[in-house]
XYZ file of C-alpha atoms in Angstrom:
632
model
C 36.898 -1.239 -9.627
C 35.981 0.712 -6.707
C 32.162 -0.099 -6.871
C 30.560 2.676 -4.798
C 32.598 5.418 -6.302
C 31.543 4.540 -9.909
C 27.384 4.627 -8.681
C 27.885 7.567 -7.177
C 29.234 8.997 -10.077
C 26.724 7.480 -12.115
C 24.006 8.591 -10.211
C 24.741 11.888 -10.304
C 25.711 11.918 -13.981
C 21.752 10.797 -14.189
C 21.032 13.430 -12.002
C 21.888 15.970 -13.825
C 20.006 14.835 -16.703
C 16.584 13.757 -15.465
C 13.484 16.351 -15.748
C 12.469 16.917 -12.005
C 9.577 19.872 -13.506
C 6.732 17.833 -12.785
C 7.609 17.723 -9.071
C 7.291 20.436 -5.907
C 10.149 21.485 -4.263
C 9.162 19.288 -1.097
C 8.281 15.895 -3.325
C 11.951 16.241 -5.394
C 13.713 16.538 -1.564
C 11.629 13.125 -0.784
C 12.645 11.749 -4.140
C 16.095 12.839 -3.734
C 16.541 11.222 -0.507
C 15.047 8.045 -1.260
C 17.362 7.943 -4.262
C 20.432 8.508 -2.609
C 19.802 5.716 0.125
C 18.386 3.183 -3.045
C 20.374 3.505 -5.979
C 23.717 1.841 -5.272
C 21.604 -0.998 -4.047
C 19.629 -1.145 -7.323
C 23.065 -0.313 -9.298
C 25.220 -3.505 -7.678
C 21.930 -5.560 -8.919
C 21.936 -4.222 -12.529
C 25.337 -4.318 -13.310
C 26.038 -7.948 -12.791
C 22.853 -8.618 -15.114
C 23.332 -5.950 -17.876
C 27.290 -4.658 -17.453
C 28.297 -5.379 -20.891
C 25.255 -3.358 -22.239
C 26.777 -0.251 -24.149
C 23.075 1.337 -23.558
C 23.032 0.970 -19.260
C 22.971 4.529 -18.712
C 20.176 5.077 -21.522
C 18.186 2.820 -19.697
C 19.116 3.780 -16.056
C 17.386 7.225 -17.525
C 15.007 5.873 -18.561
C 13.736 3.861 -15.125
C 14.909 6.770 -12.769
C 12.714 9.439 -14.966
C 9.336 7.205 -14.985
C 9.764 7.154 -10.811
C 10.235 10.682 -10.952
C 7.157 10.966 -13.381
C 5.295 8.375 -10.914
C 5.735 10.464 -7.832
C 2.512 12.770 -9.400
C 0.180 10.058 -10.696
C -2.715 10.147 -8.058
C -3.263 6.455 -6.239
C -6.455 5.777 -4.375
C -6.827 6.974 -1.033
C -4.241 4.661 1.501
C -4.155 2.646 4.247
C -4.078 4.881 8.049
C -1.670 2.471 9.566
C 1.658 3.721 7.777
C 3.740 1.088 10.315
C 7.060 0.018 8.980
C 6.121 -3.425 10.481
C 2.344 -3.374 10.069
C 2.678 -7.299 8.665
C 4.458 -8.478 12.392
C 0.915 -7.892 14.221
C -1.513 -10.297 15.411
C -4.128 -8.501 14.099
C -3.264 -9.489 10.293
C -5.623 -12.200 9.264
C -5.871 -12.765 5.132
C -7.505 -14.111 2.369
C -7.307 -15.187 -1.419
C -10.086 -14.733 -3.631
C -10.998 -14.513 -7.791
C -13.052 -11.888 -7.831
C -15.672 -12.901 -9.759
C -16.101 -16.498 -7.998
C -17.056 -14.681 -4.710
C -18.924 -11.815 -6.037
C -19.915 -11.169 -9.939
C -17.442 -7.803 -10.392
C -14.979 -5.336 -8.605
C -18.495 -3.189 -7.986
C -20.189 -5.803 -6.003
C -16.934 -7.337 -4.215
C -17.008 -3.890 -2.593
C -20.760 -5.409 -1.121
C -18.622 -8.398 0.470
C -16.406 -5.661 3.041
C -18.791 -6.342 5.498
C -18.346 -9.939 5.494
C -14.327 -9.338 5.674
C -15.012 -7.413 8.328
C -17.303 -9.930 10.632
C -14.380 -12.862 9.590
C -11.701 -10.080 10.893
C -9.686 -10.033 7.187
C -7.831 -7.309 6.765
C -4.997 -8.325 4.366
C -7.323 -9.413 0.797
C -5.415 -10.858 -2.058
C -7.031 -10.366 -5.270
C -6.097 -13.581 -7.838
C -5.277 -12.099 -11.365
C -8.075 -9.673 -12.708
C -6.247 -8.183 -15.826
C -7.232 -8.442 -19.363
C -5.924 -12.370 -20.248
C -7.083 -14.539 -23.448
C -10.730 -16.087 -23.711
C -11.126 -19.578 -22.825
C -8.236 -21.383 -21.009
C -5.993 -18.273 -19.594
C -4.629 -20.126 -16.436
C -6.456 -18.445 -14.160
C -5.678 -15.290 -15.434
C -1.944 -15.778 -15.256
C -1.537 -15.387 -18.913
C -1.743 -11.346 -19.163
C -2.574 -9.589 -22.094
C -2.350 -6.009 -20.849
C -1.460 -5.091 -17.507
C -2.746 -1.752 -17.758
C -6.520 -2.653 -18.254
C -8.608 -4.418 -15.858
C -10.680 -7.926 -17.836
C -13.849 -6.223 -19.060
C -15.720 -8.959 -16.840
C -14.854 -7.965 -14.143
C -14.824 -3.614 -14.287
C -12.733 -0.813 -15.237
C -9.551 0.438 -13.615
C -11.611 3.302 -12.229
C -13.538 0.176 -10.070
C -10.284 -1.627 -8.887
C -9.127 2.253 -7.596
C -12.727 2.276 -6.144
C -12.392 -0.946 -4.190
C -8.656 -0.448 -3.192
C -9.933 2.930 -1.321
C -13.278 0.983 0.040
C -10.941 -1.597 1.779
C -8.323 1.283 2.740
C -10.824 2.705 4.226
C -11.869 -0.371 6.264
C -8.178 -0.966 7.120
C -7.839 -3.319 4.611
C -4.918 -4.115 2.669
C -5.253 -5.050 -1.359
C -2.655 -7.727 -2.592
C -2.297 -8.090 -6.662
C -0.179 -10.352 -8.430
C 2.782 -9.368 -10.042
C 2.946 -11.812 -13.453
C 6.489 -10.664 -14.098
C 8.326 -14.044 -15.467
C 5.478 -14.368 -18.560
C 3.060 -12.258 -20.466
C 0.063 -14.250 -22.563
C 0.801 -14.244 -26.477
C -1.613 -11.707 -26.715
C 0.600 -9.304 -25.256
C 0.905 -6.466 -27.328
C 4.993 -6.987 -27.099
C 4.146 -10.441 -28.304
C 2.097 -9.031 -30.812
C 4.593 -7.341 -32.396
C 7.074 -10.318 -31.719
C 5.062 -12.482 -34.446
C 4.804 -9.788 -36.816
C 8.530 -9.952 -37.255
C 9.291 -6.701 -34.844
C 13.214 -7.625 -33.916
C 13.324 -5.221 -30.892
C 10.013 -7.255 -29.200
C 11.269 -10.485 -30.192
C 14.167 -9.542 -27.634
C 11.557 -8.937 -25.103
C 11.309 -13.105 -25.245
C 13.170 -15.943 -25.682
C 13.411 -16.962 -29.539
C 15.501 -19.790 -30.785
C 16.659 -22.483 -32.943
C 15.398 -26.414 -32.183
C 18.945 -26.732 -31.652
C 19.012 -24.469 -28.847
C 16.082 -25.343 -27.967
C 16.523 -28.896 -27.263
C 19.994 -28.120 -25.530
C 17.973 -26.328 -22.917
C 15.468 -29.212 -22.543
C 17.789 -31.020 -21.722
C 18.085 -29.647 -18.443
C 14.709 -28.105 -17.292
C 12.489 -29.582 -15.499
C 8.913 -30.037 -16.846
C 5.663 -27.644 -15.350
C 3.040 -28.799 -16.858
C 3.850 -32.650 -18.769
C 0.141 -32.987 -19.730
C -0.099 -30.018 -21.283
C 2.931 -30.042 -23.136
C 6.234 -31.741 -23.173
C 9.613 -29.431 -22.994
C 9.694 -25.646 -22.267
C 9.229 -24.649 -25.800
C 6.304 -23.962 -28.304
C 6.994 -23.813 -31.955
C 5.959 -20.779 -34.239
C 5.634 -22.213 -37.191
C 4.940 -18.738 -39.398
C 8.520 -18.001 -37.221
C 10.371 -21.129 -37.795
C 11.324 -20.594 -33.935
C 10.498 -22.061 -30.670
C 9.775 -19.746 -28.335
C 10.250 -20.390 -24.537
C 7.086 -21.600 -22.332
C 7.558 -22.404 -18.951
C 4.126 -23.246 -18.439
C 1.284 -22.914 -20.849
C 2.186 -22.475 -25.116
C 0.138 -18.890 -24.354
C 2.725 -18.225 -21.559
C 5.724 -16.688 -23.186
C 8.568 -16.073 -20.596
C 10.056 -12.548 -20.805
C 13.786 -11.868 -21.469
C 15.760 -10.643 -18.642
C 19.071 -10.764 -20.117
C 17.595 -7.622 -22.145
C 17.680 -4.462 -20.067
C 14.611 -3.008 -22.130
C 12.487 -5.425 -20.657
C 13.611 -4.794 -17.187
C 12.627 -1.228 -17.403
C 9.556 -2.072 -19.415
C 8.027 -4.392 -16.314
C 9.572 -2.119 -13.845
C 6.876 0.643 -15.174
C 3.761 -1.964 -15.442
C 4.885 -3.099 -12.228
C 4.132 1.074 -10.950
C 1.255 1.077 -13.061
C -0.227 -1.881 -10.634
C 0.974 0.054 -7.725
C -0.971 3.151 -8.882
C -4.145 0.799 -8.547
C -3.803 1.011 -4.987
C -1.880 -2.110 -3.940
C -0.171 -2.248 -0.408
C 1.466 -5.796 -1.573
C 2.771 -7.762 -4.823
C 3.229 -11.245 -5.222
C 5.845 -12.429 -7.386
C 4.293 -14.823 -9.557
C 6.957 -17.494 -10.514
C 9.681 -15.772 -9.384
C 12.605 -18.654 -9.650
C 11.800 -18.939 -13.124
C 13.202 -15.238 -14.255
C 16.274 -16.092 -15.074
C 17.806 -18.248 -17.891
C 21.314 -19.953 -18.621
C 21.860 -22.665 -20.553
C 23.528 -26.303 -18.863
C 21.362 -25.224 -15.980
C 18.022 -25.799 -14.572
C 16.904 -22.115 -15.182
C 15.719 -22.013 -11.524
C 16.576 -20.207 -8.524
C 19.805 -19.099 -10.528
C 21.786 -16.376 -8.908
C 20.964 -13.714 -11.016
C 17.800 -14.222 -10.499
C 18.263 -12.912 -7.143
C 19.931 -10.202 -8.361
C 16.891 -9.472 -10.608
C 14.231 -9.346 -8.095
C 16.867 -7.300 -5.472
C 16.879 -4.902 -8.204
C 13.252 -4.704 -8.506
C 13.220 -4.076 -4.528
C 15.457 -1.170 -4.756
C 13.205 0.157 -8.059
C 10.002 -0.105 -5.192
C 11.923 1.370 -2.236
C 12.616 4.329 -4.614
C 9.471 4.742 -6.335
C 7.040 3.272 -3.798
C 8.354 2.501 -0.404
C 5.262 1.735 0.916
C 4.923 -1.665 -1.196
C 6.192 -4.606 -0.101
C 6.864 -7.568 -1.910
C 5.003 -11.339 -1.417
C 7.360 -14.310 -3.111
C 5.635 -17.149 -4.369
C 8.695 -19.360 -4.827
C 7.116 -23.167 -4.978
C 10.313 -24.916 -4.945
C 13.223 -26.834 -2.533
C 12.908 -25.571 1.007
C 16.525 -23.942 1.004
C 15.723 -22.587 -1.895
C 12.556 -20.648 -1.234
C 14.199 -19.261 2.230
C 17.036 -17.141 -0.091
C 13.997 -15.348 -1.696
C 13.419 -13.737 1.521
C 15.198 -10.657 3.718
C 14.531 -7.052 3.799
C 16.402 -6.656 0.125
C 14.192 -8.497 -1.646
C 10.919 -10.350 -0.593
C 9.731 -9.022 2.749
C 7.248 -11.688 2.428
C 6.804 -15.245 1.909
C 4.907 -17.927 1.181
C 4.980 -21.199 3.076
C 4.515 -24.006 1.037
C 6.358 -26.414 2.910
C 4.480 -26.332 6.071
C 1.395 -26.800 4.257
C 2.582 -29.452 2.089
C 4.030 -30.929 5.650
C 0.636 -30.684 7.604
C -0.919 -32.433 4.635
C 1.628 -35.139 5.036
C 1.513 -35.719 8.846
C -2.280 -35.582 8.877
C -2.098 -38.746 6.402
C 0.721 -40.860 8.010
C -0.099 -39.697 11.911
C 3.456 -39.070 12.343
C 4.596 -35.031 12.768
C 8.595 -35.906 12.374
C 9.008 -34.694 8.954
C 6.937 -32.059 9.778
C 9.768 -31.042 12.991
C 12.868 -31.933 11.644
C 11.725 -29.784 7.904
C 10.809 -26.472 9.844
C 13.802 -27.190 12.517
C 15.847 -26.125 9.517
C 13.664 -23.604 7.338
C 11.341 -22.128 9.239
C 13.829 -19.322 10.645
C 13.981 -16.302 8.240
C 15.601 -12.540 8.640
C 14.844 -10.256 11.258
C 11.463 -7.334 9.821
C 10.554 -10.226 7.103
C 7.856 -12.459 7.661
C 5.681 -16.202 6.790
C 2.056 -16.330 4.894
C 1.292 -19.400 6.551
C -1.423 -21.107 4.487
C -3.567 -24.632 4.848
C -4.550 -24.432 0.739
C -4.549 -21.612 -1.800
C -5.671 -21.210 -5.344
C -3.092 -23.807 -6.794
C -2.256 -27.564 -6.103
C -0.912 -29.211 -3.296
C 3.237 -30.453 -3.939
C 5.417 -32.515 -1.903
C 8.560 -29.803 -1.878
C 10.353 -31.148 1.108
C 14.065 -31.684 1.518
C 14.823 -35.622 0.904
C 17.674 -35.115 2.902
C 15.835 -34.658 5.992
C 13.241 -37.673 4.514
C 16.202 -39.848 3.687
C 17.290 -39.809 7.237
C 14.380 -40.298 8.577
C 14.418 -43.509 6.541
C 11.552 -42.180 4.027
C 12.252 -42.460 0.424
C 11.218 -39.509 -0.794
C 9.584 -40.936 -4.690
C 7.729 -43.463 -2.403
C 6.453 -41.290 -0.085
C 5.115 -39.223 -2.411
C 3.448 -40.941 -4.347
C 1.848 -42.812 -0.982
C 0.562 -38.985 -0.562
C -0.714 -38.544 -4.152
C -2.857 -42.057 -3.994
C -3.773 -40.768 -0.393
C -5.168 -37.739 -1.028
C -6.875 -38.935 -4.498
C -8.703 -41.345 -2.718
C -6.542 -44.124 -4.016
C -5.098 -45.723 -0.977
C -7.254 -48.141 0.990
C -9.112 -45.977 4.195
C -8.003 -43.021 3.130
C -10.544 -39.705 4.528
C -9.249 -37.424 1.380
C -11.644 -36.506 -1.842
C -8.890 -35.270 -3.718
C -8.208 -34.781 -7.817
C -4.766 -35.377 -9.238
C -2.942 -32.540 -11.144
C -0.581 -32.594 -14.174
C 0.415 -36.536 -13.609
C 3.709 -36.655 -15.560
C 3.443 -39.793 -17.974
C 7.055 -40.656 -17.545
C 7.277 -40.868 -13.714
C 3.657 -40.952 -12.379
C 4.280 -38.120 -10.201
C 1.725 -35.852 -9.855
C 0.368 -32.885 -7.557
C -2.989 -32.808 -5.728
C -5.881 -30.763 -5.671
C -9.344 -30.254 -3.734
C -10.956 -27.720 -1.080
C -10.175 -28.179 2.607
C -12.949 -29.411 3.131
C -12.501 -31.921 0.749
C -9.372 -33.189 1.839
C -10.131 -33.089 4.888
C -12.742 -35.867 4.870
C -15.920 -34.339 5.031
C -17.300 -35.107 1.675
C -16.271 -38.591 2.109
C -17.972 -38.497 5.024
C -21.216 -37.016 3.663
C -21.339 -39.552 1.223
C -21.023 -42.108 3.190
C -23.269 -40.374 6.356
C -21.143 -41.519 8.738
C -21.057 -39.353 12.039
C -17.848 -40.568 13.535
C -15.984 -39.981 9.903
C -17.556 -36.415 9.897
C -16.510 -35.474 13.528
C -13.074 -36.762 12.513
C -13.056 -34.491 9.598
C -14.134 -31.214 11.144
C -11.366 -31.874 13.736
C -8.790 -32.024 11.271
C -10.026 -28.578 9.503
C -9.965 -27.257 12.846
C -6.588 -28.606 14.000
C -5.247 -27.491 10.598
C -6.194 -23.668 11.291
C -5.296 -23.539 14.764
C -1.649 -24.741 13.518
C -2.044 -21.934 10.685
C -3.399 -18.932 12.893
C -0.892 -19.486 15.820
C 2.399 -20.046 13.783
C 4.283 -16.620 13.013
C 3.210 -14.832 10.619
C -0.152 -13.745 8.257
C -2.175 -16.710 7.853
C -4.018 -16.883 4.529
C -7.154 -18.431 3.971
C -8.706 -19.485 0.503
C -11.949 -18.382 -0.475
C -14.676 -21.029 0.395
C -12.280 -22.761 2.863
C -13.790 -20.608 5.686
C -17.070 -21.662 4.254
C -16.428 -25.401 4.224
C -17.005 -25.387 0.426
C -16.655 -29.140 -0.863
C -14.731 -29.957 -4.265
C -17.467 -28.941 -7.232
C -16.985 -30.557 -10.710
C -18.998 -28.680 -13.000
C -15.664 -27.332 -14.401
C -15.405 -30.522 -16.619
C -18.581 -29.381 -18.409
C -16.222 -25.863 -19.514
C -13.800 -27.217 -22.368
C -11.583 -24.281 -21.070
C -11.056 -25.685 -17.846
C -12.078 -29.256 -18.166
C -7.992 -30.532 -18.643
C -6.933 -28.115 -15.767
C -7.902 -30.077 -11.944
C -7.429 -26.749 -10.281
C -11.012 -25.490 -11.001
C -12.278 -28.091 -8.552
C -11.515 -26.251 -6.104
C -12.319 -22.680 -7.611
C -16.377 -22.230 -6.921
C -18.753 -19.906 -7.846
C -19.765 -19.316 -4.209
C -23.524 -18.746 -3.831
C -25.890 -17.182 -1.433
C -26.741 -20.913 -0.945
C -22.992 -21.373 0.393
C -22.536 -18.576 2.733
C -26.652 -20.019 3.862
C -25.035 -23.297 5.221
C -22.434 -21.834 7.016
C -24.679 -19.632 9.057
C -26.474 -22.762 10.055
C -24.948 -24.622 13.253
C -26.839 -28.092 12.258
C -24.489 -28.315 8.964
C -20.536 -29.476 8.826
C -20.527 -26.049 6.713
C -21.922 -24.215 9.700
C -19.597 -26.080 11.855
C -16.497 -25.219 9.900
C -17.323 -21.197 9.349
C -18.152 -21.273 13.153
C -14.728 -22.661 14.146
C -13.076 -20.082 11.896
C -14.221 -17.494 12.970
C -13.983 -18.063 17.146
C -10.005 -18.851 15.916
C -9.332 -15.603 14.004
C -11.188 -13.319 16.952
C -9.131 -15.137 19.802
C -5.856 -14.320 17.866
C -7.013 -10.944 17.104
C -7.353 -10.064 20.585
C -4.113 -11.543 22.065
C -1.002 -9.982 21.577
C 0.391 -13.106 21.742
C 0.136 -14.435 18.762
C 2.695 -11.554 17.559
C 5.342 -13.171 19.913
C 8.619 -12.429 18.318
C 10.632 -15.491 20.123
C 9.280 -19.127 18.289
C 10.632 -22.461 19.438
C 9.383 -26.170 18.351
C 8.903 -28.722 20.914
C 8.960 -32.323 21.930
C 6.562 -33.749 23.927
C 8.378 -37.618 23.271
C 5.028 -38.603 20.743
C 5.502 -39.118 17.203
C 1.532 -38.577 16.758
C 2.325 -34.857 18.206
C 3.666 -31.621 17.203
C 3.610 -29.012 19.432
C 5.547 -25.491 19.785
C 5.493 -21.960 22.311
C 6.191 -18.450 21.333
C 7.213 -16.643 23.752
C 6.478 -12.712 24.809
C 8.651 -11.253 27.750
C 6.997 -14.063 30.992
C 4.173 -14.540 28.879
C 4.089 -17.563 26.926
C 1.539 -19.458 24.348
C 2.086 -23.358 23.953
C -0.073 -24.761 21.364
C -0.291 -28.666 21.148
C -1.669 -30.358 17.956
C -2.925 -34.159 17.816
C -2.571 -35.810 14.367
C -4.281 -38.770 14.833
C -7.582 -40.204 16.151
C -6.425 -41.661 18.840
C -5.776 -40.569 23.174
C -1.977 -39.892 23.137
C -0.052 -39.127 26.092
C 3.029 -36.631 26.727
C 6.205 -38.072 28.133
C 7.380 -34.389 29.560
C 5.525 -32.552 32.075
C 4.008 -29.000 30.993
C 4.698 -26.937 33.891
C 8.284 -27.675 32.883
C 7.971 -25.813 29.494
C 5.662 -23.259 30.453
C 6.871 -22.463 33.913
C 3.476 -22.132 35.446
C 1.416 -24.917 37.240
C -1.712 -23.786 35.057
C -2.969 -21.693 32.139
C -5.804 -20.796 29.945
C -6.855 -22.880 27.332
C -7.996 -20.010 25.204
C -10.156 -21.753 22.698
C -12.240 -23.026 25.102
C -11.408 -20.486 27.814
C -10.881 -23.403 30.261
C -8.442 -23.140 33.137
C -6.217 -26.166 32.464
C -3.822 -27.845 35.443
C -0.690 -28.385 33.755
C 1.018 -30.121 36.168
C -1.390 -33.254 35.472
C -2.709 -32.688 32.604
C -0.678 -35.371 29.870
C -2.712 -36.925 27.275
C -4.635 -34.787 24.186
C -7.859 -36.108 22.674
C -8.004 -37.309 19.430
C -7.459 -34.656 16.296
C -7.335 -31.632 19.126
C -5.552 -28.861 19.674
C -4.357 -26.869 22.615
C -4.079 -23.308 22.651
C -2.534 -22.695 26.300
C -1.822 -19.577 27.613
C-alpha cells in the first residue's frame, strides 16, 4: 500500500466534507495549513490502532470537525513569550501544587502570584482539580467529569481567571491529562452499569476467564489495595479492568470512539488555558493479552496520535510524560512526535540512593546511558513530587556494578523508613506488596532529608548535615538540563505531617504525609533565618535567582565527569568558552579529587557562584562535607 497516497486521499475526501462556516477566511488558511503538515502523521498512528474499523473515516470526521469547531472557542488570555523553545531557557524554574493545600480555592491561589514571583516560578503545575468522587479519589486522579472544575475548589470561569492572572505574570499553567482512567462516576461509566453496550466499549469488560488470563501477566499497582487488575461488578457479572484503584476504570483504546471522545476533553482542558499536559499513566494505555500491558508499542502509537491531534488543534501545547517505569523505557516516550517533555524519575530515585550509600556510581553509570534525549525535547528534573519515591533503575547497570538489585532495594526502603540502623531519613512506606516485601517510599524533603530526625533528637551536627543534603540535592536539580520542579512545601522545609491518619479517606494511602495544608504558620518559619525552615527557603531561593541570571545554566552541550572519588559526582555544561562545572559531595566526610580542575575547565580559576568566591583551581582538590560547587 502506498501509505502517503492513501492519507492524502483520505484527507481530502474529509475535506470536502467537514463544515469550515464557523471559521474566517484567515483562521480556515491557518487550519488548513496546520492540517496538511499534521494529518499523515496522525493518520500512520491511527491506522495501525483502528485499521480494521469499518467506521475510521466516520470517526476521522468526527475528530477533524471538533478542531475545526475548537479553533472559535475563546481561551483565556496567553502567555507573551510565543518561543518555539521557551522550555530550553534558564529562566524556567517550576512547581507542583494541590490547589487547595496551598491556598483554600482557584480565587485565592491567584493571592499566592506574588509569592511565585519572589521564588522566580514561572512554570506552575496544578495537581488534579476536576470534579472526582467524595472521600478517597486518589488525589483527584479518579475523574468524574472533565469538563467541570470540583465545586471545592471554583468554577471553570475561576481556573480561566487564574490561567490569565499567571499569563499575565509570565507564568505557565500545567494540568493533568487523566487519559488512561476515568473514576466510576464517570458519566460513560454511568451508563456502562446501566447496561448501555456502546459505553461498556468505552472500558474494558470481561469474563473471570479473561480476566485471570490477563493477571497472569500484569504487574500489580497498588497490592494493598487490591490484588489483580480487575474489580468485579457483581449487578454485571463482569470484571472490569483497574489498574489502580476499583474507582479507576481504564478506558478502551482498542475502540476508536473513545479515542475521539478523550481527544475532545483533552481540548476542553486546553480551552482552560493550559500551556502544558501531563500524561497521567501514560504506559498503561494500551492492552494485549500474554503481555504486560505496559509500554506496548501501540501505545506509542496512541499518544503520537494524540501529538499530531494537539499540533493540529493547539500547537501551542506541549505535552509532559509521566512514564514511572524502566529507564529505557521512559526515554522512548520522549522526541518532538510525542512527549516534548519528561519527567525524570530516575535521577531522583538515583540521588535518593547515593545520598544513602555515599557512593554516586549508580548514579553515573544510570544517566551515562539515559540521560541523553532528542534534540528541542527536554528533562523536568525533580528532588520529590506529589507521589512516592521508586527504585526504577536498570539492574543491568546494578548487576555489574555487583549490586543485586531486590537487595538493594529493599536496603533503600528500610533506609529511608527509618528502619536501618543510623539512618538520617523520616520516611513512611507505600503500598508494601505482601508477597515480596517490596515497597515504595514516601515523606517531604525535608523529611528525608534528616531534619526531623534531627529536631527530634536536637542535635546540631545531625541538623547541619541535613540542610546540606537539601541543599546539595537542589543545586544537583537546578543546574542539570532542563526545568527543575519543586513540590509545594519542599521550598518551605515542610516536615512529614500525620494528621491524614485521622481522615478514613486517606488514612490507608502514605502519600498524604507528605501533602500539607500549608499555613500562614509555615510560610512564618521560613521567613525566619534562626529556623532549619528559614534556612531551607533561604537556600532556595539564592539557588533559583543565581540560575535565573546566568545563561549558563541553558548550556546546550552536557557531559558527566570523574573526578577518581566514588563519594563524588560531578558534571560541566558547556556554552561556546564558557563553561559551568558543578561538583556534588555525598557524604560527610573531606574528600579529595584525583584530577586537577584547570584540566577540565581550561582556566586556572573561576567563580564559585553560590558563594561568589573566586576559587584557584589549579590547587584547589578536596570538597567539604555534603557541599556543592557551582564553578564558573
Amino acid at each position: 500500500m502506498d501509505f502517503s497516497f492513501e492519507a492524502q486521499k483520505t484527507q481530502q475526501r474529509l475535506l470536502s466534507e467537514l463544515d469550515f462556516s464557523p471559521l474566517t477566511s484567515k483562521q480556515k488558511s491557518i487550519f488548513t495549513a496546520r492540517l496538511e503538515t499534521n494529518f499523515k502523521p496522525l493518520f500512520e498512528q491511527l491506522f495501525p490502532l483502528y485499521q480494521h474499523h469499518f467506521d475510521l473515516h466516520f470517526h476521522l470526521k468526527t475528530l477533524l470537525q471538533s478542531f475545526i469547531d475548537f479553533q472559535k472557542k475563546k481561551r483565556p488570555a496567553q502567555i507573551k513569550d510565543k518561543s518555539d523553545f521557551w522550555f530550553e531557557s534558564n529562566k524556567n524554574v517550576g512547581m507542583a501544587v494541590y490547589v487547595d493545600l496551598l491556598a483554600d480555592d482557584l480565587g485565592s491561589l491567584i493571592d499566592k502570584i506574588p509569592y511565585f514571583e519572589s521564588l522566580g516560578i514561572n512554570y506552575l503545575h496544578l495537581m488534579p482539580l476536576y470534579l472526582a468522587p467524595e472521600g478517597n479519589s486518589d488525589g483527584g486522579y479518579a475523574i468524574s467529569d472533565y469538563r467541570t472544575v470540583s465545586p471545592n475548589l471554583g468554577t471553570n470561569k475561576d481556573l480561566k481567571d487564574l490561567a490569565s492572572a499567571l499569563h499575565k505574570k509570565g507564568i505557565r499553567m500545567v494540568l493533568d491529562f487523566v487519559f488512561n482512567h476515568t473514576s466510576d462516576e464517570h458519566r460513560w461509566a454511568a451508563a456502562a452499569k446501566s447496561g448501555d453496550q456502546e459505553y461498556q466499549d468505552y472500558y474494558h469488560f470481561m469474563g473471570e476467564q479473561d480476566a485471570m488470563e490477563y493477571n497472569q501477566t500484569v504487574r500489580e499497582i497498588f497490592p494493598q489495595i487490591r490484588r489483580g487488575s480487575f474489580t468485579y461488578l457483581p449487578a454485571l457479572d463482569r470484571h472490569v479492568w483497574t489498574t489502580f484503584n476499583s474507582f479507576q476504570w481504564d478506558l478502551n483504546y482498542a475502540n476508536p470512539a473513545v479515542f475521539v471522545a478523550v481527544v475532545e476533553e483533552m481540548l476542553h482542558l486546553i480551552l482552560n488555558g493550559c500551556d502544558v499536559l501531563r500524561l497521567d499513566a501514560l504506559a498503561f494505555v494500551w492492552k494485549e493479552k500474554g503481555t504486560v500491558c505496559e509500554n506496548l508499542p501501540k501505545a506509542h502509537n496512541l499518544i503520537k496520535a494524540f501529538k499530531a491531534c494537539l499540533d493540529i488543534a493547539a500547537p501551542q501545547v506541549v505535552f509532559k510524560s509521566e512514564a514511572i517505569v524502566h529507564p529505557d523505557e521512559v526515554n522512548k516516550y520522549i522526541g518532538t512526535d510525542e512527549c516534548t517533555l519528561s519527567y525524570n524519575p530516575l535521577m531522583m530515585a538515583l540521588l535518593w540512593e547515593s545520598l544513602a550509600t555515599r557512593q554516586t556510581s549508580l548514579l553515573y553509570h544510570s544517566l551515562e546511558r539515559s540521560f541523553k534525549i532528542p534534540e528541542h525535547t527536554t528533562w523536568v528534573n525533580y528532588i520529590r513530587c506529589h507521589d512516592d519515591i521508586g527504585w526504577l533503575w536498570d539492574d543491568a547497570i546494578s548487576g555489574r556494578l555487583g549490586m543485586d538489585g531486590f537487595g538493594h532495594r529493599r536496603f533503600l526502603n528500610q533506609f529511608y523508613t527509618g528502619q536501618f540502623e543510623g539512618s538520617f531519613a523520616a520516611g513512611v512506606p507505600f503500598q508494601e506488596n505482601p508477597v515480596n516485601g517490596d515497597c515504595r517510599v514516601c515523606g517531604t524533603l525535608a523529611s528525608l532529608a534528616g531534619v526531623e530526625n534531627a529536631v527530634a533528637a536536637d542535635d546540631p551536627v545531625l541538623l547541619d548535615h541535613a540542610i546540606k543534603r537539601i541543599r546539595l540535592l537542589n543545586g544537583i536539580n537546578f543546574a542539570m538540563p532542563g526545568i527543575p520542579l519543586l513540590y509545594q512545601g519542599d521550598d518551605l522545609g515542610v516536615l512529614n505531617n500525620n494528621d491524614y491518619l485521622n481522615d478514613p479517606s486517606k488514612a490507608e494511602d502514605s502519600r498524604w504525609v507528605h501533602r500539607k495544608k500549608l499555613t500562614e504558620q509555615d510560610f512564618a518559619l521560613a521567613q525566619d533565618i534562626k529556623t532549619p525552615q528559614g534556612n531551607i527557603a533561604q537556600l532556595v531561593q539564592e539557588m533559583i535567582q543565581i540560575r535565573k541570571a546566568n545563561p549558563l545554566f541553558a548550556a546546550p552541550e552536557f557531559e558527566l565527569v570523574s573526578l577518581g572519588s566514588p563519594h563524588v559526582f560531578a558534571f560541566k555544561r558547556q556554552m561556546g568558552d564558557k563553561t559551568l562545572l558543578v561538583i556534588a559531595n555525598m557524604s560527610e566526610h573531606l574528600v579529595s579529587f584525583e584530577r586537577p580542575l584547570n584540566s577540565i575547565m581550561q582556566k586556572d580559576s573561576a567563580h564559585n557562584l553560590l558563594n561568589k568566591a573566586v576559587v584557584d583551581l589549579v590547587t584547589l582538590n578536596t570538597i567539604e562535607p555534603l557541599d556543592i560547587l557551582w564553578l564558573a
